[in-house]
Coordinates of C-alpha atoms in Angstrom, one line a residue:
Chain A
M39 CA 0.0 0.0 0.1
A40 CA 2.7 2.3 1.0
D41 CA 4.5 1.7 -2.3
N42 CA 1.5 2.5 -4.3
S43 CA 1.0 5.7 -2.7
M44 CA 4.0 7.1 -4.6
S45 CA 2.9 7.0 -8.1
S46 CA 6.1 8.7 -9.5
H47 CA 8.3 6.0 -8.0
G48 CA 6.3 3.0 -7.4
T49 CA 3.8 2.6 -10.4
K50 CA 5.0 2.9 -13.9
M51 CA 2.7 4.6 -16.5
N52 CA 5.3 5.0 -19.3
T53 CA 3.6 2.9 -21.9
A54 CA 0.0 2.7 -22.9
E55 CA -0.1 -0.8 -21.7
E56 CA 1.0 0.1 -18.2
A57 CA -1.4 3.1 -18.0
C58 CA -4.3 1.0 -19.1
S59 CA -3.4 -1.9 -16.7
L60 CA -3.2 0.4 -13.7
F61 CA -6.6 1.8 -14.4
R62 CA -8.1 -1.7 -15.5
L63 CA -9.1 -0.1 -18.8
T64 CA -10.2 -2.9 -21.0
D65 CA -11.2 -3.1 -24.7
S66 CA -14.9 -3.3 -23.7
D67 CA -14.3 -0.1 -21.7
L68 CA -13.1 1.5 -24.8
A69 CA -16.0 0.3 -27.0
A70 CA -18.5 1.6 -24.4
L71 CA -16.8 4.9 -24.6
K72 CA -17.0 4.9 -28.3
R73 CA -20.7 4.3 -28.1
L74 CA -21.1 7.3 -25.8
G75 CA -18.8 9.2 -28.1
E76 CA -21.3 8.7 -31.0
R77 CA -24.0 10.5 -28.8
V78 CA -21.8 13.4 -27.4
V79 CA -19.1 14.2 -30.0
P80 CA -21.6 15.9 -32.4
K81 CA -22.4 18.3 -29.4
M82 CA -18.6 19.0 -28.8
D83 CA -19.1 22.7 -29.6
A84 CA -22.0 22.9 -26.9
F85 CA -19.6 21.1 -24.4
V86 CA -16.8 23.6 -25.0
E87 CA -19.1 26.6 -24.6
Q88 CA -20.6 25.2 -21.3
F89 CA -17.1 24.3 -20.1
Y90 CA -15.9 27.8 -20.5
V91 CA -19.0 29.3 -18.8
W92 CA -18.0 27.4 -15.7
L93 CA -14.2 28.2 -16.2
K94 CA -15.0 32.0 -16.3
T95 CA -16.5 31.7 -12.9
L96 CA -13.1 30.9 -11.3
P97 CA -11.2 33.9 -9.9
E98 CA -8.1 32.6 -11.7
Y99 CA -9.6 32.7 -15.1
E100 CA -8.2 36.0 -15.9
V101 CA -4.7 35.1 -15.0
Y102 CA -4.7 32.1 -17.3
F103 CA -6.6 33.5 -20.1
P104 CA -5.4 37.1 -20.6
D105 CA -6.9 37.6 -24.1
E106 CA -9.5 36.2 -26.6
A107 CA -6.8 34.7 -29.0
M108 CA -5.6 32.6 -26.2
V109 CA -9.1 31.5 -25.2
Q110 CA -9.8 30.3 -28.9
H111 CA -6.5 28.5 -29.0
V112 CA -7.1 26.6 -25.8
K113 CA -10.7 26.0 -26.8
S114 CA -9.7 24.3 -30.0
L115 CA -7.2 22.2 -28.0
Q116 CA -9.9 21.1 -25.5
R117 CA -12.1 20.0 -28.3
D118 CA -9.4 17.9 -30.0
Y119 CA -8.5 16.4 -26.5
W120 CA -12.1 15.2 -25.9
V121 CA -12.6 14.0 -29.5
E122 CA -9.5 11.8 -29.1
V123 CA -10.8 10.3 -25.8
F124 CA -14.1 9.3 -27.5
E125 CA -12.2 7.7 -30.3
G126 CA -11.4 4.8 -27.8
V127 CA -7.8 4.2 -28.7
V128 CA -5.2 4.4 -26.0
D129 CA -1.9 4.0 -27.6
Q130 CA 1.6 5.4 -27.1
S131 CA 1.0 8.6 -28.9
Y132 CA -2.2 9.1 -26.6
V133 CA -0.1 8.6 -23.5
D134 CA 2.5 10.9 -24.8
R135 CA 0.1 13.7 -25.7
R136 CA -1.3 13.5 -22.1
A137 CA 2.2 13.9 -20.7
T138 CA 2.5 17.1 -22.9
V139 CA -0.9 18.4 -21.7
G140 CA 0.4 18.0 -18.1
E141 CA 3.7 19.7 -19.0
T142 CA 1.9 22.7 -20.4
H143 CA -0.3 23.0 -17.4
A144 CA 2.6 22.6 -15.0
R145 CA 4.6 25.1 -16.7
I146 CA 1.9 27.8 -16.6
G147 CA 1.5 26.8 -12.8
L148 CA -2.1 25.9 -13.0
P149 CA -3.1 24.6 -9.6
L150 CA -3.8 20.9 -9.6
G151 CA -7.1 21.6 -7.7
I152 CA -8.4 23.5 -10.7
Y153 CA -7.2 20.7 -13.1
F154 CA -9.1 17.9 -10.9
S155 CA -12.2 20.1 -10.8
A156 CA -12.1 20.7 -14.5
M157 CA -11.8 17.0 -15.3
N158 CA -14.6 16.1 -12.9
Y159 CA -16.9 18.9 -14.5
A160 CA -16.2 17.5 -18.0
V161 CA -17.1 14.0 -17.0
T162 CA -20.4 15.5 -15.5
L163 CA -21.0 17.3 -18.7
F164 CA -20.5 14.4 -21.0
S165 CA -22.4 11.8 -18.8
V166 CA -25.3 14.0 -17.6
D167 CA -25.9 17.4 -19.1
L168 CA -25.1 16.6 -22.8
Y169 CA -26.2 13.0 -22.9
D170 CA -29.3 12.4 -24.9
G171 CA -30.6 9.2 -23.2
N172 CA -30.3 7.2 -26.3
L173 CA -28.3 4.3 -24.8
N174 CA -29.8 1.2 -23.2
A175 CA -29.1 1.3 -19.4
D176 CA -26.3 -1.3 -19.5
D177 CA -24.5 0.4 -22.2
Y178 CA -24.8 3.8 -20.4
A179 CA -23.5 2.3 -17.2
A180 CA -20.5 0.8 -19.0
A181 CA -19.7 4.1 -20.8
V182 CA -19.8 6.2 -17.5
I183 CA -17.6 3.7 -15.8
A184 CA -15.2 3.8 -18.8
L185 CA -15.3 7.6 -18.9
N186 CA -14.5 7.8 -15.2
K187 CA -11.6 5.3 -15.8
V188 CA -10.2 7.4 -18.8
A189 CA -10.5 10.6 -16.9
S190 CA -8.7 9.3 -13.9
M191 CA -6.0 7.8 -16.0
D192 CA -5.5 11.0 -18.0
T193 CA -5.4 12.9 -14.6
A194 CA -2.8 10.5 -13.2
L195 CA -0.7 11.0 -16.4
V196 CA -0.9 14.8 -16.0
V197 CA -0.1 14.6 -12.2
D198 CA 2.9 12.3 -12.9
T199 CA 4.3 15.1 -15.3
Y200 CA 3.5 17.8 -12.7
A201 CA 5.6 15.6 -10.2
R202 CA 8.4 15.1 -12.7
I203 CA 8.6 18.8 -13.4
S204 CA 8.5 20.0 -9.8
N205 CA 11.2 17.3 -9.0
E206 CA 13.3 18.6 -11.7
A207 CA 12.9 22.2 -10.4
A208 CA 13.7 20.9 -6.8
A209 CA 16.7 19.1 -8.1
A210 CA 18.0 22.2 -10.0
Q211 CA 17.5 24.2 -7.0
S212 CA 19.4 21.8 -4.6
K213 CA 22.1 21.8 -7.1
A214 CA 22.5 25.5 -6.8
I215 CA 22.3 25.2 -3.0
M216 CA 24.9 22.5 -3.2
E217 CA 27.3 24.6 -5.1
M218 CA 26.8 27.4 -2.6
S219 CA 27.2 25.0 0.2
T220 CA 31.0 24.0 -0.5
P221 CA 32.5 27.6 -0.2
V222 CA 36.2 26.7 0.2
T223 CA 37.7 30.0 1.1
Q224 CA 41.3 31.0 1.7
I225 CA 41.2 32.8 5.1
W226 CA 44.8 33.3 5.4
E227 CA 47.9 32.8 3.2
G228 CA 48.1 29.0 2.9
I229 CA 45.1 28.2 4.9
L230 CA 41.8 27.2 3.5
L231 CA 38.5 26.8 5.5
L232 CA 35.3 25.0 4.6
P233 CA 32.6 25.2 7.0
L234 CA 30.0 22.4 6.4
V235 CA 26.3 22.8 7.3
G236 CA 23.5 20.5 7.1
L237 CA 23.4 16.8 5.9
I238 CA 26.0 15.2 3.8
D239 CA 25.0 12.6 1.2
S240 CA 27.2 11.0 -1.3
K241 CA 26.8 13.6 -4.0
R242 CA 27.7 16.4 -1.6
A243 CA 30.7 14.5 -0.4
Q244 CA 32.0 14.2 -3.8
D245 CA 31.3 18.0 -4.4
I246 CA 33.3 18.6 -1.2
M247 CA 36.2 16.5 -2.4
D248 CA 36.3 18.1 -5.8
A249 CA 36.0 21.7 -4.5
S250 CA 38.7 21.2 -1.9
L251 CA 41.2 19.7 -4.1
A252 CA 40.6 22.2 -6.9
K253 CA 41.0 25.0 -4.5
I254 CA 44.3 23.6 -2.8
A255 CA 45.7 23.2 -6.4
D256 CA 44.7 26.9 -7.1
T257 CA 45.9 28.6 -3.9
Q258 CA 48.7 26.1 -2.9
A259 CA 47.4 26.0 0.6
R260 CA 49.3 24.1 3.3
I261 CA 46.4 23.7 5.8
F262 CA 42.8 22.9 5.3
I263 CA 40.2 23.2 8.0
L264 CA 37.2 21.3 7.6
D265 CA 34.7 22.7 10.1
I266 CA 31.8 20.3 10.8
S267 CA 30.0 22.2 13.7
G268 CA 27.1 22.7 11.4
V269 CA 26.8 19.0 10.3
G270 CA 23.6 17.5 11.6
V271 CA 24.7 13.8 11.7
V272 CA 28.0 12.1 11.5
D273 CA 27.4 8.3 10.8
T274 CA 29.9 5.9 9.6
A275 CA 29.3 6.8 5.9
V276 CA 29.7 10.6 6.7
A277 CA 32.9 10.0 8.8
N278 CA 34.2 7.9 6.0
Y279 CA 33.5 10.7 3.4
L280 CA 35.4 13.1 5.7
I281 CA 38.4 10.8 6.4
K282 CA 38.6 10.4 2.5
V283 CA 38.8 14.1 2.1
T284 CA 41.5 14.5 4.7
K285 CA 43.6 11.6 2.9
A286 CA 43.3 13.2 -0.5
T287 CA 44.3 16.7 0.7
R288 CA 47.3 15.1 2.3
L289 CA 48.3 13.6 -1.0
M290 CA 48.4 17.1 -2.4
G291 CA 50.7 18.3 0.5
C292 CA 48.0 20.0 2.5
Q293 CA 47.2 18.9 6.1
S294 CA 43.7 18.7 7.1
T295 CA 42.1 19.4 10.4
I296 CA 38.5 18.6 11.3
S297 CA 37.2 21.2 13.6
G298 CA 33.9 21.7 15.4
V299 CA 33.5 18.3 16.9
S300 CA 30.9 18.8 19.6
P301 CA 30.5 16.6 22.6
A302 CA 27.5 14.9 21.0
I303 CA 29.4 14.3 17.8
A304 CA 32.5 13.0 19.6
Q305 CA 30.3 10.7 21.6
T306 CA 28.4 9.2 18.6
M307 CA 31.5 8.9 16.6
T308 CA 33.3 6.9 19.4
E309 CA 30.3 4.6 20.1
L310 CA 30.1 4.0 16.5
G311 CA 33.7 2.8 16.4
I312 CA 34.9 5.3 14.0
D313 CA 38.6 5.7 13.9
V314 CA 39.9 9.0 12.4
G315 CA 43.5 7.7 12.2
N316 CA 46.1 10.3 12.4
V317 CA 43.6 13.2 11.3
R318 CA 43.9 16.2 13.6
T319 CA 40.5 17.0 15.2
T320 CA 39.5 20.0 17.5
A321 CA 36.5 21.0 19.4
N322 CA 36.0 24.4 17.8
M323 CA 37.2 26.3 14.7
R324 CA 39.1 28.8 16.9
D325 CA 41.5 26.1 18.1
A326 CA 42.0 24.9 14.5
L327 CA 42.7 28.3 13.2
S328 CA 45.2 29.0 16.0
L329 CA 47.1 25.9 15.3
A330 CA 47.1 26.7 11.5
L331 CA 48.3 30.1 12.0
Q332 CA 51.2 28.9 14.3
A333 CA 52.0 26.3 11.6
Q334 CA 52.3 29.3 9.0
G335 CA 54.5 31.2 11.4
V336 CA 51.9 33.8 12.4
A337 CA 51.4 34.7 16.1
A338 CA 47.8 34.1 16.6
P339 CA 46.0 36.8 18.7
R340 CA 44.4 35.3 21.8
V341 CA 40.8 36.1 22.3
G342 CA 40.4 38.5 25.2
D343 CA 43.7 40.3 24.5
Chain B
M81 CA 1.1 8.0 21.5
A82 CA 0.7 8.8 17.8
A83 CA 2.9 7.0 15.4
S84 CA 4.1 9.1 12.6
H85 CA 3.7 7.8 9.0
P86 CA 6.4 5.4 8.0
I87 CA 9.0 7.0 5.7
I88 CA 9.7 5.0 2.7
I89 CA 13.5 4.8 2.2
H90 CA 14.4 4.7 -1.6
D91 CA 17.1 7.4 -2.0
E92 CA 19.4 9.7 -0.1
R93 CA 16.8 12.3 -0.1
S94 CA 14.2 10.3 1.6
L95 CA 16.9 9.2 4.1
A96 CA 17.6 12.8 4.8
A97 CA 13.9 13.3 5.6
A98 CA 13.9 10.3 8.0
V99 CA 17.0 11.7 9.8
L100 CA 15.4 15.2 10.1
E101 CA 12.0 13.6 11.2
A102 CA 14.0 11.6 13.9
T103 CA 15.6 14.7 15.1
R104 CA 12.2 16.3 15.4
V105 CA 10.5 13.5 17.1
A106 CA 13.6 13.0 19.6
Q107 CA 13.5 16.6 20.5
S108 CA 9.8 16.9 21.0
A109 CA 10.1 13.8 23.4
G110 CA 12.5 15.8 25.5
L111 CA 15.6 13.6 24.8
S112 CA 18.9 15.2 25.8
R113 CA 21.1 17.0 23.1
V114 CA 23.5 13.9 22.9
A115 CA 20.5 11.5 22.7
V116 CA 19.0 13.4 20.0
Q117 CA 22.2 13.1 18.1
Q118 CA 22.4 9.5 18.8
L119 CA 19.0 8.8 17.6
A120 CA 19.5 10.8 14.4
T121 CA 22.8 8.9 13.8
V122 CA 21.3 5.6 14.3
T123 CA 18.4 6.5 12.0
S124 CA 20.9 7.4 9.4
E125 CA 22.9 4.1 9.8
L126 CA 19.8 2.1 9.6
G127 CA 18.5 4.0 6.6
R128 CA 21.9 3.5 4.8
N129 CA 21.8 -0.2 5.4
I130 CA 18.4 -0.4 3.7
L131 CA 19.7 1.6 0.7
K132 CA 22.9 -0.5 0.6
Y133 CA 21.5 -4.0 0.9
A134 CA 17.7 -3.9 0.3
V135 CA 17.4 -0.8 -2.0
R136 CA 14.0 0.0 -0.5
G137 CA 12.4 -0.3 2.8
R138 CA 10.7 1.9 5.5
I139 CA 11.6 3.6 8.7
Q140 CA 9.0 4.3 11.3
L141 CA 9.5 6.7 14.2
E142 CA 7.3 6.7 17.3
A143 CA 7.3 8.8 20.4
I144 CA 6.5 6.4 23.2
E145 CA 5.9 6.5 26.9
R146 CA 6.6 3.8 29.6
K147 CA 5.9 4.2 33.4
G148 CA 5.9 8.0 32.8
R149 CA 9.2 7.9 31.1
K150 CA 9.3 9.3 27.4
G151 CA 11.2 7.7 24.7
V152 CA 11.5 7.3 20.8
R153 CA 11.2 4.0 19.0
V154 CA 12.8 3.6 15.5
V155 CA 11.7 0.6 13.4
A156 CA 13.7 0.0 10.2
S157 CA 12.4 -2.8 8.0
D158 CA 12.9 -4.1 4.6
K159 CA 12.4 -7.1 2.4
G160 CA 15.9 -7.4 1.2
P161 CA 18.3 -10.3 1.3
G162 CA 18.5 -10.3 5.1
I163 CA 21.6 -10.7 7.2
Q164 CA 23.3 -14.1 6.8
E165 CA 25.0 -14.1 10.1
V166 CA 23.5 -11.6 12.6
E167 CA 26.2 -12.5 15.2
R168 CA 29.0 -11.6 12.8
A169 CA 27.3 -8.4 11.6
M170 CA 27.3 -7.3 15.2
A171 CA 30.9 -7.6 15.5
D172 CA 33.0 -4.3 15.1
H173 CA 34.9 -4.1 12.0
Y174 CA 35.0 -0.5 11.1
S175 CA 38.1 0.4 9.2
T176 CA 39.0 3.8 7.7
G177 CA 39.9 2.1 4.5
G178 CA 36.3 2.1 3.4
T179 CA 35.2 -1.4 4.3
L180 CA 32.5 -0.4 6.7
G181 CA 30.7 -2.8 9.1
L182 CA 27.0 -2.5 9.3
G183 CA 27.3 0.0 12.1
L184 CA 25.0 -2.3 14.0
S185 CA 27.3 -2.8 17.0
G186 CA 27.6 0.9 17.4
T187 CA 23.9 1.3 17.0
K188 CA 23.4 -1.2 19.9
R189 CA 25.8 0.7 22.0
M190 CA 24.0 4.0 21.5
M191 CA 20.5 2.8 22.2
D192 CA 18.7 1.6 25.3
E193 CA 17.0 -1.3 23.5
F194 CA 18.0 -3.1 20.4
T195 CA 16.4 -6.0 18.5
V196 CA 17.3 -7.4 15.2
M197 CA 15.2 -9.9 13.4
S198 CA 16.5 -11.1 10.0
E199 CA 15.8 -14.1 7.8
P200 CA 18.1 -14.7 4.9
G201 CA 16.1 -13.9 1.7
K202 CA 13.2 -12.6 3.5
G203 CA 14.3 -9.2 4.9
T204 CA 15.4 -7.5 8.1
R205 CA 13.8 -5.7 10.9
V206 CA 15.7 -3.6 13.3
E207 CA 13.9 -2.0 16.3
V208 CA 15.7 0.4 18.7
V209 CA 14.5 2.5 21.6
K210 CA 16.1 5.5 23.2
W211 CA 14.7 6.7 26.5
Q212 CA 14.7 10.1 28.0
Chain C
M52 CA 79.4 12.9 0.3
S53 CA 76.2 11.5 1.3
N54 CA 74.4 14.8 1.8
N55 CA 72.3 14.8 -1.3
C56 CA 68.8 14.3 -2.6
L57 CA 67.6 12.7 -5.8
V58 CA 64.8 14.3 -7.7
A59 CA 63.1 11.7 -9.9
S60 CA 60.4 12.8 -12.3
I61 CA 57.9 10.8 -14.4
Q62 CA 56.6 12.6 -17.3
I63 CA 55.0 9.9 -19.5
D64 CA 52.0 7.6 -19.1
L65 CA 52.5 4.8 -16.6
T66 CA 52.9 1.3 -17.6
S67 CA 54.4 -1.6 -15.7
D68 CA 57.6 -1.5 -18.0
V69 CA 58.0 2.2 -17.4
L70 CA 57.6 1.8 -13.7
E71 CA 60.0 -1.1 -13.5
Q72 CA 62.6 0.7 -15.5
F73 CA 62.0 3.8 -13.2
R74 CA 62.4 1.6 -10.0
N75 CA 65.7 0.1 -11.3
D76 CA 67.1 3.5 -12.3
L77 CA 66.1 5.2 -9.0
L78 CA 67.5 2.6 -6.7
T79 CA 70.7 2.3 -8.6
E80 CA 71.2 6.0 -8.6
L81 CA 70.4 6.1 -4.9
Q82 CA 73.2 3.7 -4.1
A83 CA 75.7 5.4 -6.5
R84 CA 75.0 8.8 -5.2
Q85 CA 74.5 7.7 -1.7
A86 CA 71.5 10.0 -1.6
R87 CA 69.5 10.5 1.7
G88 CA 66.4 11.9 0.2
V89 CA 64.1 11.1 -2.8
I90 CA 61.6 13.4 -4.3
L91 CA 59.3 11.8 -6.9
D92 CA 57.8 14.4 -8.9
L93 CA 54.6 13.0 -10.5
S94 CA 53.2 16.3 -11.8
G95 CA 53.4 14.8 -15.4
V96 CA 51.2 11.8 -14.6
E97 CA 47.5 12.3 -15.7
V98 CA 46.2 8.8 -15.1
M99 CA 47.2 6.3 -12.3
D100 CA 45.3 3.3 -11.3
L101 CA 45.6 1.3 -7.9
T102 CA 48.3 -1.0 -9.4
D103 CA 50.5 1.9 -10.5
F104 CA 50.1 3.4 -7.2
E105 CA 50.9 0.2 -5.2
N106 CA 54.0 -0.1 -7.6
I107 CA 55.2 3.5 -6.7
R108 CA 54.5 2.9 -3.1
S109 CA 56.7 -0.2 -3.1
T110 CA 59.4 1.7 -4.9
I111 CA 59.3 4.2 -2.0
S112 CA 59.4 1.5 0.6
M113 CA 62.5 0.2 -1.1
A114 CA 64.2 3.5 -1.1
Q115 CA 63.3 3.8 2.5
L116 CA 64.9 0.4 3.2
M117 CA 68.0 1.9 1.6
G118 CA 68.0 4.6 4.2
A119 CA 66.5 7.5 2.2
S120 CA 63.4 9.5 3.0
A121 CA 61.1 9.9 0.1
V122 CA 58.3 12.5 -0.7
V123 CA 56.0 12.4 -3.8
C124 CA 55.0 15.8 -5.2
G125 CA 52.8 17.4 -7.8
L126 CA 49.8 15.0 -7.7
R127 CA 46.9 16.4 -9.7
P128 CA 43.5 16.9 -7.9
G129 CA 41.6 14.7 -10.3
L130 CA 44.1 11.8 -9.9
V131 CA 44.1 12.2 -6.2
A132 CA 40.3 12.1 -6.0
S133 CA 40.1 8.9 -7.8
L134 CA 42.9 7.1 -6.0
I135 CA 41.1 7.8 -2.8
L136 CA 37.8 6.6 -4.1
L137 CA 39.6 3.4 -5.3
G138 CA 40.7 3.1 -1.6
A139 CA 44.4 3.7 -2.1
D140 CA 46.3 3.2 1.1
T141 CA 48.0 6.4 1.6
E142 CA 48.7 6.2 5.3
E143 CA 52.5 6.3 5.3
L144 CA 53.1 8.3 2.4
L145 CA 54.7 11.8 2.5
A146 CA 53.3 14.2 0.0
A147 CA 54.0 17.8 -1.1
R148 CA 52.5 20.2 -3.5
D149 CA 55.5 21.1 -5.7
L150 CA 59.3 20.5 -5.7
D151 CA 60.0 23.6 -3.4
T152 CA 57.7 22.3 -0.7
A153 CA 58.9 18.8 -1.2
F154 CA 62.4 20.0 -0.2
E155 CA 61.0 21.6 2.8
V156 CA 59.2 18.4 3.8
L157 CA 62.5 16.5 3.2
H158 CA 64.4 19.0 5.1
A159 CA 62.1 18.8 8.1
R160 CA 62.4 15.0 7.9
A161 CA 66.0 14.5 7.2
P162 CA 68.1 17.7 7.3
G163 CA 71.1 16.2 5.8
A164 CA 69.3 15.2 2.6
T165 CA 68.8 18.6 1.2
E166 CA 72.1 20.3 1.9
R167 CA 73.2 19.9 -1.6
N168 CA 71.1 19.0 -4.7
G169 CA 72.8 15.8 -5.7
G170 CA 71.3 15.2 -9.1
S171 CA 68.2 14.4 -10.9
L172 CA 66.8 11.4 -12.6
A173 CA 64.2 11.9 -15.2
S174 CA 62.3 9.0 -16.5
D175 CA 61.0 10.5 -19.8
H176 CA 63.1 7.9 -21.7
H177 CA 61.1 5.0 -23.1
P178 CA 62.2 1.6 -21.8

């Protein structure tokens, strides 16, 4: 159950078969849909008009439809969309076009609530308002069920696209944050400082490694201070990343100090059995800096002097 | 006590979410600063084991109370390959060379209660409790 | 005179033949010149796998057995990152950024080694 709740990860709707199977959409559903289509497709213009009467009542309408040309363009797309639904053919190009529709809506930032509501209203219009009563009861029931399945499937395809686009946006954003989050800075002649904040994953560990080594090569620094006072969790994997960075800097002739080891971090690291080897560690950045300045032959001013 | 929703662990981002949630639950249960750190670290270790060995699993965090004492329970479960030799997996064999142990012995040291159930081929369930 | 330091530089792509030739030349020179220190300049090396690294490390151990201190210098960032990710054992290795700092490191280690530059050994000849 838990797995199914995450549609973008757990259930695949990449192909027409997968999408149909997820919504139990069968050939007889599609046939029923076609029969309803024969009744309602001729009234498609009336559908579009009524749909827009409703749409105009929404406060957001003005935002998304700034001019008449836009309205006409979207109306014709809307018409084509539903004509295709009632053709009763769900193939790959159908699925791809739904993804495109989702993408368009996501890019303009249409709230999903409006999208759901619109799909629901369209289903009501086709199955109640515009339906002429000329199907037998069984065919009508089958058609309504089929229409609901298709509308839900289309909505799911669109939501998937929404999710993908917002994930992409989030990924781009976190990449930007990531780049800002490895500010290796030369704080003194020959001394580099990298204050780490937040959680460290494997991607970030790699960024830290690359940024640190590049900066050492650029600045010819002799001492590298890695301050972890802002790091949330140091588990064995994170410790391993940090130790690797210190080993790498040493190969470039630059000694690393890990500073900012709080009592809580010191305790968890020891209990986890982490051995930092010969890496120098200090409780706070001030101690590390003072040691670094001494090593560089600078008399470090004491706090309070 | 209300159990929070299980967090599905399937990538590093979901692991980060679990670690943050562990911190939040531990703080609101009134755990000490060190205990909060320990619980977050243990959650991270357990989550990483899921990603490494089972690819997918879940972590459930729960604030609990027994005889007026508050605590937090973490349950990490997966349907992965399971642990062949639980005894051996519990042994310390951390090395700086990158061959990590499972971090289970450290996990046990940091927690007040620790249970591991594992069946080869069926999966693993680790339950830990940290008291206030 | 034994107060000298050998600078050995590898400027071509590493192969096991190159490394073997390099080792032979280095150890022979080390004895001939009675050098106390060795600097391995690897700034010209673009790619190094774990086997190459182990090979160089054992050459260093051999030089140490012969009484010399050894420092590697000039390793490139990309090369270092991949060596570490491959799990290279770098514990006992002395490293410096460039030749100048390598001399400093060597001087701190074995003051006698850097009093006079004894000579250099460049392994840019093909075997």
